[in-house]
Short mmCIF file of C-alpha atoms and ligand atoms in Angstrom, two decimals:
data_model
loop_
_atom_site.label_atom_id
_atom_site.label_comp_id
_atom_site.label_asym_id
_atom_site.label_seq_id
_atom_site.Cartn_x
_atom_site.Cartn_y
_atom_site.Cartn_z
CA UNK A 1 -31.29 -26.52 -34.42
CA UNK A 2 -32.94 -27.49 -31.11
CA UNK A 3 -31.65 -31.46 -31.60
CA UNK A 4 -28.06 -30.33 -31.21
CA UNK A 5 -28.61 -28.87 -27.82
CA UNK A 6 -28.36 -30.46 -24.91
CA UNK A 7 -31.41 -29.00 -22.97
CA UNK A 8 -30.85 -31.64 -19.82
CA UNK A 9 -27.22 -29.85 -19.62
CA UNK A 10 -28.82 -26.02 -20.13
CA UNK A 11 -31.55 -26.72 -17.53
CA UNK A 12 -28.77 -27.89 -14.91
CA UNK A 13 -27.46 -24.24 -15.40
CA UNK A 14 -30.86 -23.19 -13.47
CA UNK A 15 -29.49 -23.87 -9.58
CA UNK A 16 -33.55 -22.89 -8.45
CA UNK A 17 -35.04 -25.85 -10.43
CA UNK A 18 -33.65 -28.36 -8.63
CA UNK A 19 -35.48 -27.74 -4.96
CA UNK A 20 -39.02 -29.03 -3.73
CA UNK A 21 -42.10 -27.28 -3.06
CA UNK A 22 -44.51 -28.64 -0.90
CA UNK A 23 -42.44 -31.71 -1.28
CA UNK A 24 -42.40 -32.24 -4.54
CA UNK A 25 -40.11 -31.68 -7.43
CA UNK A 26 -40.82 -28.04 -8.73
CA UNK A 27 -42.18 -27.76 -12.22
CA UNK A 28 -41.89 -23.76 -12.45
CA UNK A 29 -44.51 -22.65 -15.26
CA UNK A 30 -44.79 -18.63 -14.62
CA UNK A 31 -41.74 -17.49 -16.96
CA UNK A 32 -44.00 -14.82 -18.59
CA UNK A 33 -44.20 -13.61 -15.05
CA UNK A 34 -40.19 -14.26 -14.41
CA UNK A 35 -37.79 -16.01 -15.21
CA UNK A 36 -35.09 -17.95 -13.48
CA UNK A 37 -31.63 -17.26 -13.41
CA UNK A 38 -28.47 -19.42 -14.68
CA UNK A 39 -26.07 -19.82 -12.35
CA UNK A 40 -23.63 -17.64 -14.36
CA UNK A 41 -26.29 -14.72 -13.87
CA UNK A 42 -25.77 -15.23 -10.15
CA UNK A 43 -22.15 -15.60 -10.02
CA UNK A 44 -21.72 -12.43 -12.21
CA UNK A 45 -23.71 -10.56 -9.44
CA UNK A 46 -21.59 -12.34 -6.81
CA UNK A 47 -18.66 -11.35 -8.28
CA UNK A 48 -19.37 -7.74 -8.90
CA UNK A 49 -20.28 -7.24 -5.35
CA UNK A 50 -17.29 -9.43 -3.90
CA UNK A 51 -14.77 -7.57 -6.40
CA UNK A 52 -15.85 -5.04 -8.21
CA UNK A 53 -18.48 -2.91 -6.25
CA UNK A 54 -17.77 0.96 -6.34
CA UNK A 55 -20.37 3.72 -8.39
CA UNK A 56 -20.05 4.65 -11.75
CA UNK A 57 -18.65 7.87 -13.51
CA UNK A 58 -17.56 9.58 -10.63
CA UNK A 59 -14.61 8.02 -9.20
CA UNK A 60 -11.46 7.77 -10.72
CA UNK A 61 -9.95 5.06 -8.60
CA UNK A 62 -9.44 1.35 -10.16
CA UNK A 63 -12.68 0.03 -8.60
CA UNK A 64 -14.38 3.14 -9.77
CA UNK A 65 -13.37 2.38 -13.42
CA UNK A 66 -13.67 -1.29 -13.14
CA UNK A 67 -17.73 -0.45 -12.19
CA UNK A 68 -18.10 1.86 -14.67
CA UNK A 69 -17.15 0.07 -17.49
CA UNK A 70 -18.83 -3.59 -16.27
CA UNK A 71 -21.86 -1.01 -16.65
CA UNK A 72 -21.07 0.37 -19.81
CA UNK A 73 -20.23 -3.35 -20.94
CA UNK A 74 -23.54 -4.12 -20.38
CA UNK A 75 -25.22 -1.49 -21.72
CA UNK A 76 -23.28 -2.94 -25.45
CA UNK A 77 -23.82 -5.97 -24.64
CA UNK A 78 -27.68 -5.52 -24.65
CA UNK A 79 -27.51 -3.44 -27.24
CA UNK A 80 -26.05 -5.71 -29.84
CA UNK A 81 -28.58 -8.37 -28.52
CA UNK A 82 -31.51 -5.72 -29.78
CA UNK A 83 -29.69 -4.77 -32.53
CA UNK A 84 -29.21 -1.14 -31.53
CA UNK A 85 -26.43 1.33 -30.90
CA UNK A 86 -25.53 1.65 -27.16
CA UNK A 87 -25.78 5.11 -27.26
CA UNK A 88 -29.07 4.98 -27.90
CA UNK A 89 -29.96 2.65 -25.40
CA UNK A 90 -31.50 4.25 -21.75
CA UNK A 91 -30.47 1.69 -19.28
CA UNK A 92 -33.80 1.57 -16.02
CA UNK A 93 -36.04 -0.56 -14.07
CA UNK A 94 -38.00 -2.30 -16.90
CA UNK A 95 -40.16 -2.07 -19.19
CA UNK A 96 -42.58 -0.05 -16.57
CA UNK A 97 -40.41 2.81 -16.38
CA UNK A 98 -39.62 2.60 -19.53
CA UNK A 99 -43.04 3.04 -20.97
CA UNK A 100 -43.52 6.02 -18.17
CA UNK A 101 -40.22 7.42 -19.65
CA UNK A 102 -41.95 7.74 -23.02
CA UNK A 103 -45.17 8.86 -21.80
CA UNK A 104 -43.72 11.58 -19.89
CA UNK A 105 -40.85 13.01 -22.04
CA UNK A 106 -41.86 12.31 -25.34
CA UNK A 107 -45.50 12.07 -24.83
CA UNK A 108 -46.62 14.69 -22.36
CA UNK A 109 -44.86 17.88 -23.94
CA UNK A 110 -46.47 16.80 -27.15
CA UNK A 111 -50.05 15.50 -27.27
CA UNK A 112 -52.87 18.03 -26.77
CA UNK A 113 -56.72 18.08 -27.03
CA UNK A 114 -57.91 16.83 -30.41
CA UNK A 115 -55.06 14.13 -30.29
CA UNK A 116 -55.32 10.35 -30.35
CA UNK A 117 -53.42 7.63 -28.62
CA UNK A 118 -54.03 4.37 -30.28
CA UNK A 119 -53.83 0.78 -27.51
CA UNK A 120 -54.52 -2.59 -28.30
CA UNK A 121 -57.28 -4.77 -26.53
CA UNK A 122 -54.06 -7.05 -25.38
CA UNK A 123 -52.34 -4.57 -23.53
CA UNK A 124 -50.38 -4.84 -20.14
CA UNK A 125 -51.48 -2.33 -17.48
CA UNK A 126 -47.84 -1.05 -17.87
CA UNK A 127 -48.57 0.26 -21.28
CA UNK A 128 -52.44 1.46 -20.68
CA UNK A 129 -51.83 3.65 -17.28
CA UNK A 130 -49.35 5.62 -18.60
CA UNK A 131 -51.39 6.96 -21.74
CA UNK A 132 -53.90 7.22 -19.89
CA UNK A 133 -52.28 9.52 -17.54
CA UNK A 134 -50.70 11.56 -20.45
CA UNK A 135 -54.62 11.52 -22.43
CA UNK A 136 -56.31 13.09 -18.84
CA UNK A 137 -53.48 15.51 -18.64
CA UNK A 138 -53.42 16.56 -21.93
CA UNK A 139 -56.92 16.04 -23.26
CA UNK A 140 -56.10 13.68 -25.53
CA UNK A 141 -58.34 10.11 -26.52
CA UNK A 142 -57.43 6.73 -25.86
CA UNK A 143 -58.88 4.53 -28.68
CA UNK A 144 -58.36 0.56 -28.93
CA UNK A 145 -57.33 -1.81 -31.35
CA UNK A 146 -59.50 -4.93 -30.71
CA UNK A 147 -58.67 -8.26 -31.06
CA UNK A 148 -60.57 -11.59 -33.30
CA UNK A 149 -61.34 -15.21 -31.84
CA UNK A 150 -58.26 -16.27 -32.28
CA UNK A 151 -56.71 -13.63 -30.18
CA UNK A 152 -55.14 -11.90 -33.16
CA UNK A 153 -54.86 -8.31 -33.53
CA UNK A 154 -57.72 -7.37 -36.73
CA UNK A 155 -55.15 -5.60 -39.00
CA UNK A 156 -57.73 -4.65 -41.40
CA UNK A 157 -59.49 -2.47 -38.33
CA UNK A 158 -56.18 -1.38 -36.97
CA UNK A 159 -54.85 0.07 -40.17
CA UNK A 160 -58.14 1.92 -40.40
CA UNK A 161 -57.79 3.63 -36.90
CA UNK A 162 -55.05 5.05 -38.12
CA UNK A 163 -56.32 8.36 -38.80
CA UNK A 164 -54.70 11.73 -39.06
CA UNK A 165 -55.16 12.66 -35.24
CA UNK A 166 -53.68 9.62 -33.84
CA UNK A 167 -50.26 10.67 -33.09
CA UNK A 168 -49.07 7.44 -31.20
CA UNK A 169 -50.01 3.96 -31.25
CA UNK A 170 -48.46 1.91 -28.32
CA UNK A 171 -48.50 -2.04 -28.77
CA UNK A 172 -47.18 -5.28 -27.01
CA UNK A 173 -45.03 -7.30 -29.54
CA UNK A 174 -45.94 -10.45 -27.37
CA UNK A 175 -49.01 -10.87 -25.25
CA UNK A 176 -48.45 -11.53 -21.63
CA UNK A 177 -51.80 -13.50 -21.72
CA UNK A 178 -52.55 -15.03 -25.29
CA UNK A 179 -48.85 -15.58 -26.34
CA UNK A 180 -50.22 -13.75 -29.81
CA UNK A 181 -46.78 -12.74 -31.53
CA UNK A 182 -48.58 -9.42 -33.57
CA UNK A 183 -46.62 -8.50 -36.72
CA UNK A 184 -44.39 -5.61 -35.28
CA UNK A 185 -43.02 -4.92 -38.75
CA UNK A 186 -45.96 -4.81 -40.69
CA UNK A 187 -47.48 -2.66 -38.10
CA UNK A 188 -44.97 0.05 -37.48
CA UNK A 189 -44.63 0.12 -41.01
CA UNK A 190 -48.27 1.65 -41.77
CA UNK A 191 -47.72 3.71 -38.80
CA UNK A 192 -45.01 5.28 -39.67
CA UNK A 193 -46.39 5.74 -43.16
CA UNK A 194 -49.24 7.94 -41.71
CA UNK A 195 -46.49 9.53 -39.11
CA UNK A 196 -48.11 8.12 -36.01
CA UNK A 197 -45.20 7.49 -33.66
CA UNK A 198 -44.86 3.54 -32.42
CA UNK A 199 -43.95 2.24 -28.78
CA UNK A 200 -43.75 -1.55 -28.80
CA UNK A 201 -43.56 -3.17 -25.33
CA UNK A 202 -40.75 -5.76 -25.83
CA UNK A 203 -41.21 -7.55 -22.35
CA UNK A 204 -42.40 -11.06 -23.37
CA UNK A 205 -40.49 -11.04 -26.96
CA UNK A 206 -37.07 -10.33 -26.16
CA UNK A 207 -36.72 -13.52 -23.85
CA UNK A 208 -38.09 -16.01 -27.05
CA UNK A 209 -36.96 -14.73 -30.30
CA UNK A 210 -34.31 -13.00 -32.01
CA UNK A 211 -34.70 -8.95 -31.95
CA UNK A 212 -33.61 -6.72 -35.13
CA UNK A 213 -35.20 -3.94 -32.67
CA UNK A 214 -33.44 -1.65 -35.62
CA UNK A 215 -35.12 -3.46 -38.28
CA UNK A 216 -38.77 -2.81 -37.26
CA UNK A 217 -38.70 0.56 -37.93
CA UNK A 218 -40.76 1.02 -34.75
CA UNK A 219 -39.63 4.37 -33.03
CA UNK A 220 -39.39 3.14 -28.84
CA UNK A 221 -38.86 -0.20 -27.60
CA UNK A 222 -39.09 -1.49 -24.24
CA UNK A 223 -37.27 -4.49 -22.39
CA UNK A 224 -37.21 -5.97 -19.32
CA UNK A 225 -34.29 -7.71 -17.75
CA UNK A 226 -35.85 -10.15 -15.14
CA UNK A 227 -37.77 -12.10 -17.68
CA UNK A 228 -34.74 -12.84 -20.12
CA UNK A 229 -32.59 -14.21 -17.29
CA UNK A 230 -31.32 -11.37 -15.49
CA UNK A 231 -32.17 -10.18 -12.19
CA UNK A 232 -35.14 -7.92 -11.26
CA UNK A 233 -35.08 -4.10 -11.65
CA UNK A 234 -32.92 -3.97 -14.98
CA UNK A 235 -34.76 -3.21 -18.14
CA UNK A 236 -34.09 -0.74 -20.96
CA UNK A 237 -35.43 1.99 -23.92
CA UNK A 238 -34.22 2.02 -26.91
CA UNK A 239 -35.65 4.85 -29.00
CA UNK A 240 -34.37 6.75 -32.16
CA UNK A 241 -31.91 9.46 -31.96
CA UNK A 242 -33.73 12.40 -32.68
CA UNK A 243 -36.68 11.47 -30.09
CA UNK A 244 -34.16 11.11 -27.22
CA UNK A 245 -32.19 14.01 -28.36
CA UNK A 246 -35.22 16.05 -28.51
CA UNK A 247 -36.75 14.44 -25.13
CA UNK A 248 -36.57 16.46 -21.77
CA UNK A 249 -35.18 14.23 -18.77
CA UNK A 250 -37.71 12.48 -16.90
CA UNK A 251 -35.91 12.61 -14.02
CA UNK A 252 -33.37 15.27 -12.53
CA UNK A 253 -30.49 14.23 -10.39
CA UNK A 254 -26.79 13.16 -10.75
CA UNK A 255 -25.55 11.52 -13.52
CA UNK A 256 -27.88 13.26 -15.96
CA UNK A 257 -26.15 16.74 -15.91
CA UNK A 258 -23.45 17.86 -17.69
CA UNK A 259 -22.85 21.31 -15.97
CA UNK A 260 -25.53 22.96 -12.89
CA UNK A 261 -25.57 26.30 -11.62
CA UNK A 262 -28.26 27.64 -9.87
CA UNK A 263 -29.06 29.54 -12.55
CA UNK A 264 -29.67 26.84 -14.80
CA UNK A 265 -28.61 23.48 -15.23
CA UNK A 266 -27.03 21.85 -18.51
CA UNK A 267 -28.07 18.32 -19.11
CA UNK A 268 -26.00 14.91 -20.02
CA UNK A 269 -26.59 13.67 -23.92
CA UNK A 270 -28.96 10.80 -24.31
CA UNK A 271 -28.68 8.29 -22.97
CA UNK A 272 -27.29 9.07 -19.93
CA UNK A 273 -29.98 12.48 -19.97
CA UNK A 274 -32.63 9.96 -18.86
CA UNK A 275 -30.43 8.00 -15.85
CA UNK A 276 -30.21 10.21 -13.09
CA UNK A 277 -28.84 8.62 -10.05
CA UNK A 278 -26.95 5.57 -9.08
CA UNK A 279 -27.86 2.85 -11.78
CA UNK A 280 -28.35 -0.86 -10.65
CA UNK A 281 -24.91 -1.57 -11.75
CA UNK A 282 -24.89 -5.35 -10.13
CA UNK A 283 -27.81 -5.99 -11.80
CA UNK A 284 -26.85 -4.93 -15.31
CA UNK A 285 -23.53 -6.62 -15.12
CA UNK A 286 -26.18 -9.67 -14.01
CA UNK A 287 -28.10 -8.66 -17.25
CA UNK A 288 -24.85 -8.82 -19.34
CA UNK A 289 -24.20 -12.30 -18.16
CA UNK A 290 -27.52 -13.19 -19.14
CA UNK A 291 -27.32 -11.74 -22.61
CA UNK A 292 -24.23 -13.55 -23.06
CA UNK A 293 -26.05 -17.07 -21.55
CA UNK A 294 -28.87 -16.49 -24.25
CA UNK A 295 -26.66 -15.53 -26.95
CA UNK A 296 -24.60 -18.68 -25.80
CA UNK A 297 -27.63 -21.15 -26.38
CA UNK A 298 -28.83 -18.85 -29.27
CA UNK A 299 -32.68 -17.32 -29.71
CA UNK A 300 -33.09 -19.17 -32.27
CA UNK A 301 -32.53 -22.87 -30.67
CA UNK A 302 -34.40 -21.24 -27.82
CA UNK A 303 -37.17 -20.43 -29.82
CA UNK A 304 -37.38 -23.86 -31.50
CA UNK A 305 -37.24 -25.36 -28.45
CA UNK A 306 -40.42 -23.29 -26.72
CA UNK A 307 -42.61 -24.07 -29.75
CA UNK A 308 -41.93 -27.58 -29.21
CA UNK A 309 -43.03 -27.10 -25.56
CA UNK A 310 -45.75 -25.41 -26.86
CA UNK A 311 -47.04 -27.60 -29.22
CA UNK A 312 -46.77 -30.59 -26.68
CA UNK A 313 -48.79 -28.56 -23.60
CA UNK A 314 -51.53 -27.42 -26.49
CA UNK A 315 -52.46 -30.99 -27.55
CA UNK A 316 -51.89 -32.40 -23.63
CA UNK A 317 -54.01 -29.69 -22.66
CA UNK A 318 -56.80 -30.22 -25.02
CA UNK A 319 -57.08 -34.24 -23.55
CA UNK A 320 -58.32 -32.29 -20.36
CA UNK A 321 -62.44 -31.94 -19.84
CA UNK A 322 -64.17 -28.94 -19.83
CA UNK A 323 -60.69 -26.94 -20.28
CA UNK A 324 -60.80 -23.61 -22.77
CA UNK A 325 -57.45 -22.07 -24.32
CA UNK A 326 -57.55 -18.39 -24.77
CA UNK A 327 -56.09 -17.56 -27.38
CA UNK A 328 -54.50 -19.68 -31.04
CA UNK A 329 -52.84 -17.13 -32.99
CA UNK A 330 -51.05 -18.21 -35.81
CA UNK A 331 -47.92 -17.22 -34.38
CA UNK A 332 -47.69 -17.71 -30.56
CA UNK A 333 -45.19 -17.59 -27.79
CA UNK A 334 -45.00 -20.43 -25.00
CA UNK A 335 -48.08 -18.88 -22.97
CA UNK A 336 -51.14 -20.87 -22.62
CA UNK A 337 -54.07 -19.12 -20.42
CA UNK A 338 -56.77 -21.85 -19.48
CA UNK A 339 -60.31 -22.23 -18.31
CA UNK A 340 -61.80 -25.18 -16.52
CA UNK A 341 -65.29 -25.87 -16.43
CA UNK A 342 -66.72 -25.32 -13.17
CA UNK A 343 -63.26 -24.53 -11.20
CA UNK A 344 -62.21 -20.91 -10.65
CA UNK A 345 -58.69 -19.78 -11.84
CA UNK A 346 -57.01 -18.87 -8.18
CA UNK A 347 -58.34 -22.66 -6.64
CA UNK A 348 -56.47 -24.47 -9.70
CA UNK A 349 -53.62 -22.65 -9.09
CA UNK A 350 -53.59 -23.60 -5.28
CA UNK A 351 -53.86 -26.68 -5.50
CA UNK A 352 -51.73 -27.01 -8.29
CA UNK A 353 -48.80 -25.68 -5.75
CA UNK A 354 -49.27 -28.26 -3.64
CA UNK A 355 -48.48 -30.28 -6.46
CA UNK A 356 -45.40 -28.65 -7.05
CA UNK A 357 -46.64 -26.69 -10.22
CA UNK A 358 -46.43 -23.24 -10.49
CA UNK A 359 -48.88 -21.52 -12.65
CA UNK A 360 -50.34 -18.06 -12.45
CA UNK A 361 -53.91 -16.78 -11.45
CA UNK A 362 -55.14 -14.09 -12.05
CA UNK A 363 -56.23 -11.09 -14.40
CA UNK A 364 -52.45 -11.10 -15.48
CA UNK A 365 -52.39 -7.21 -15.50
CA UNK A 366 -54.38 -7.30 -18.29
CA UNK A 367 -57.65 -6.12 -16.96
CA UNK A 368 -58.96 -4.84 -20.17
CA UNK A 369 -58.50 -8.34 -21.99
CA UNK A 370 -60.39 -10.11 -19.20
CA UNK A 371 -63.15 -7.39 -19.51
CA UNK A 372 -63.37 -8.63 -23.10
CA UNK A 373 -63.36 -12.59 -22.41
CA UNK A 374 -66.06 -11.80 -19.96
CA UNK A 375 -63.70 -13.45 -16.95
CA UNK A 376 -62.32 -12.33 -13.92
CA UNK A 377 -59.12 -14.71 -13.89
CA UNK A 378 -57.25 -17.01 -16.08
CA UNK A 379 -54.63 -19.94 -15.06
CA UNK A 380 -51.36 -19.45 -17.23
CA UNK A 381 -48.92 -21.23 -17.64
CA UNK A 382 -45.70 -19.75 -19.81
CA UNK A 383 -42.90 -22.61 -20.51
CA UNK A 384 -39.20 -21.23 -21.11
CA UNK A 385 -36.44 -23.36 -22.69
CA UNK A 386 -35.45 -24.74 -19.38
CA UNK A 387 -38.70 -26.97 -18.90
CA UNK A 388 -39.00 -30.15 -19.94
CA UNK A 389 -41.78 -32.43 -21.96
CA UNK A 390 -41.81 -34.47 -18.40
CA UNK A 391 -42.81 -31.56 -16.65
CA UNK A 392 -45.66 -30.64 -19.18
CA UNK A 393 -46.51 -34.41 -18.76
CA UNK A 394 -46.65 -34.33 -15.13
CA UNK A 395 -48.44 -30.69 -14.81
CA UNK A 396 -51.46 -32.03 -17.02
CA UNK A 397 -51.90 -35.11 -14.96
CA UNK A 398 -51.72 -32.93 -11.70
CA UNK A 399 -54.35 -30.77 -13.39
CA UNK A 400 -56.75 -33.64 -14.01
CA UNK A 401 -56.24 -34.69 -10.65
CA UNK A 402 -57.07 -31.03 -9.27
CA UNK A 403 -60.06 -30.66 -11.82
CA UNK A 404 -62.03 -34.09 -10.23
CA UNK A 405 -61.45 -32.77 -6.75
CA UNK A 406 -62.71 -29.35 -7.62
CA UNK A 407 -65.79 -30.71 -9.46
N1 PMP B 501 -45.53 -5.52 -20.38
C1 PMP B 501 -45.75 -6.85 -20.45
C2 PMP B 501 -46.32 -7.43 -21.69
C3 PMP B 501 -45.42 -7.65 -19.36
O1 PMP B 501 -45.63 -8.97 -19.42
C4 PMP B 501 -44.87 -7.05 -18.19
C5 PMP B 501 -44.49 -7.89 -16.98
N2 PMP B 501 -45.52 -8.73 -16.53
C6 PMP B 501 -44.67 -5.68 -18.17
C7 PMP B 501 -45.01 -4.95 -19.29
C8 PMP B 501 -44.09 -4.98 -16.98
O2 PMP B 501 -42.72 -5.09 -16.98
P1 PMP B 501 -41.82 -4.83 -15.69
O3 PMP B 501 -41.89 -6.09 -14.89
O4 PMP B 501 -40.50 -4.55 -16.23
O5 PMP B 501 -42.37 -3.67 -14.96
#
């Protein structure tokens, strides 16, 4: 339970929380953009470069080995976080490459004219551009699942898109922008009933909640490491077996191949098919440190904990005049997008900084969703365990202060 943690002590293990901006104490509200990093994230980086640093699977020397398996570590280390087997885990960038990944080895060879790709209204940029690029090139539709007032996906409509030529539906399993948690089980289980293939963007669940990523029967799942803890350009796909065995690489270089002649080449099994090149090893041994930190506190404490968060910044928030939520699904993550009255989104966030707060502004790479709220911008603010009921406290009051100067 959340009472039996002490969450002063866990926030102290956030070194970048501590300094001043404009000179005042930071209250850092953007974790759905990224999030910061315990100290024994940084150290494990520190330490990798200071002792371990060589390449992996090439060298047989000590450091060589030592690299290769802190890499490999990681790679089980996330993978029992998800739920998954390792081997079927393709270690990249994030969930943006990860997406592309799908789109262009599993996606691209398959999907012609006459075919369907099913979106949601809700949708990241990172997991629209890529079907769209595989609909123009293959003559394939993009249809979308919209959303209701409360920012919920309308299952009833969904279920009914899901007709015979729709041969992949790609959802988030946590909006970026409404927080809306959509029912990943429920959904890849009609899916899959009908045989549409399912990619669920993980980015903004796998920091807040426990993953069975096994258990939702979807069929690709996407993660990101730098908003779970772990340091920027580290992410990973997990997909089922027989996709990534069947899937051509994405990219060609070392690492991927098991034999080339010029004559032909013979490829690596998955997942090491779909890493060509030199991995970020620092940062995945960074990501394994933060897998470990989470798994230390536990997802479910941590999720506790940002619903309590949540809870207190939804009733603070509605005290303030003239302020709109978007967004109260039933089951939410610690994202709140905002509209004042009168104030546009980019000059409350401004002067917000110079209160120390940091909020986003902006369309939130969710063009689409602002199309259908009729707005250019939002403010957001996303809360992670490591903020406090103070800081909620004190970002309100700066935001009442902001909101009489801007009116
Ligand atoms: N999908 C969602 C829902 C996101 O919030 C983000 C990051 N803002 C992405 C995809 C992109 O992930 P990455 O930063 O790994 O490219």
């Amino acid at each position: 339970m959340s009472e039996a943690i002490d969450w002063a002590r866990v926030r102290a293990d956030f070194p970048l929380l501590t300094r001043e901006v404009h000179g005042r104490p930071l209250i850092y509200l953007d974790s759905a953009n990224t999030g910061q990093k315990p100290a024994a994230v940084i150290e494990a980086v520190d330490d990798f470069y200071r002792r371990h640093n060589a390449n992996v699977s090439r060298a047989v020397h000590a450091l060589g080995s030592e690299a290769t398996e802190a890499y490999e570590g990681a790679r089980r280390k996330l993978a029992a976080f998800l739920n998954v087997h390792a081997n079927d885990l393709v270690l990249c960038s994030g969930t943006t490459f990860a997406l592309n990944l799908v789109a262009y080895s599993w996606a691209l060879p398959r999907l012609k004219a006459g075919d369907a790709i099913l979106l949601t209204r809700m949708e990241h940029h990172a997991n629209i551009v890529p079907w769209q690029i595989v609909a123009q090139r293959t003559g394939a539709v993009i249809r979308v699942a919209e959303i209701d007032e409360r920012g919920e996906l309308d299952l009833e409509r969904l279920f009914a898109q899901m007709t015979p030529d729709v041969k992949l539906l790609a959802f988030t399993h946590v909006s970026n922008v409404l927080g809306t948690v959509n029912p990943a089980r429920e959904i890849c289980r009609e899916a899959r009933r009908r045989g549409i293939v399912t990619v669920v963007d993980g980015s903004q669940a796998a920091p807040h909640r426990a993953l069975d990523v096994a258990g939702l029967g979807c069929d690709f799942y996407a993660i990101t490491g730098h908003k779970m803890a772990g340091p920027t350009g580290t992410g990973a796909l997990w997909a089922r077996r027989e996709h990534l065995e069947a899937m051509p690489p994405f990219l060609g270089g070392g690492e991927m191949i098991r034999e080339v002649r010029f004559e032909g080449t013979v490829y690596n099994d998955p997942p090491h098919r779909f890493e060509a090149g030199t991995p970020n090893i620092a940062g995945f041994v960074g990501l394994g440190a933060a897998v470990d930190y989470l798994s230390g506190i536990g997802m479910a404490a941590i999720e506790a904990r940002e619903k309590e968060l949540l809870a207190h910044a939804t009733a603070a928030l509605s005290q303030v005049e003239g302020l709109r939520i978007l967004g109260d699904a039933r089951e939410k993550a610690a994202v709140i997008s905002f509209l004042v009255e009168g104030a546009h989104a980019h000059d409350l966030a401004t002067l917000l900084d110079l209160e120390g707060v940091a909020v986003r502004s902006g369309h939130h790479c969710a063009h689409p969703l602002m199309q259908h709220y009729g707005v250019p911008a939002t403010c957001r603010a996303s809360f992670a365990f490591y903020n406090t009921v103070e800081e909620i406290d004190r970002f309100v009051e700066a935001l009442q202060k902001v909101r009489r100067l801007l009116a």
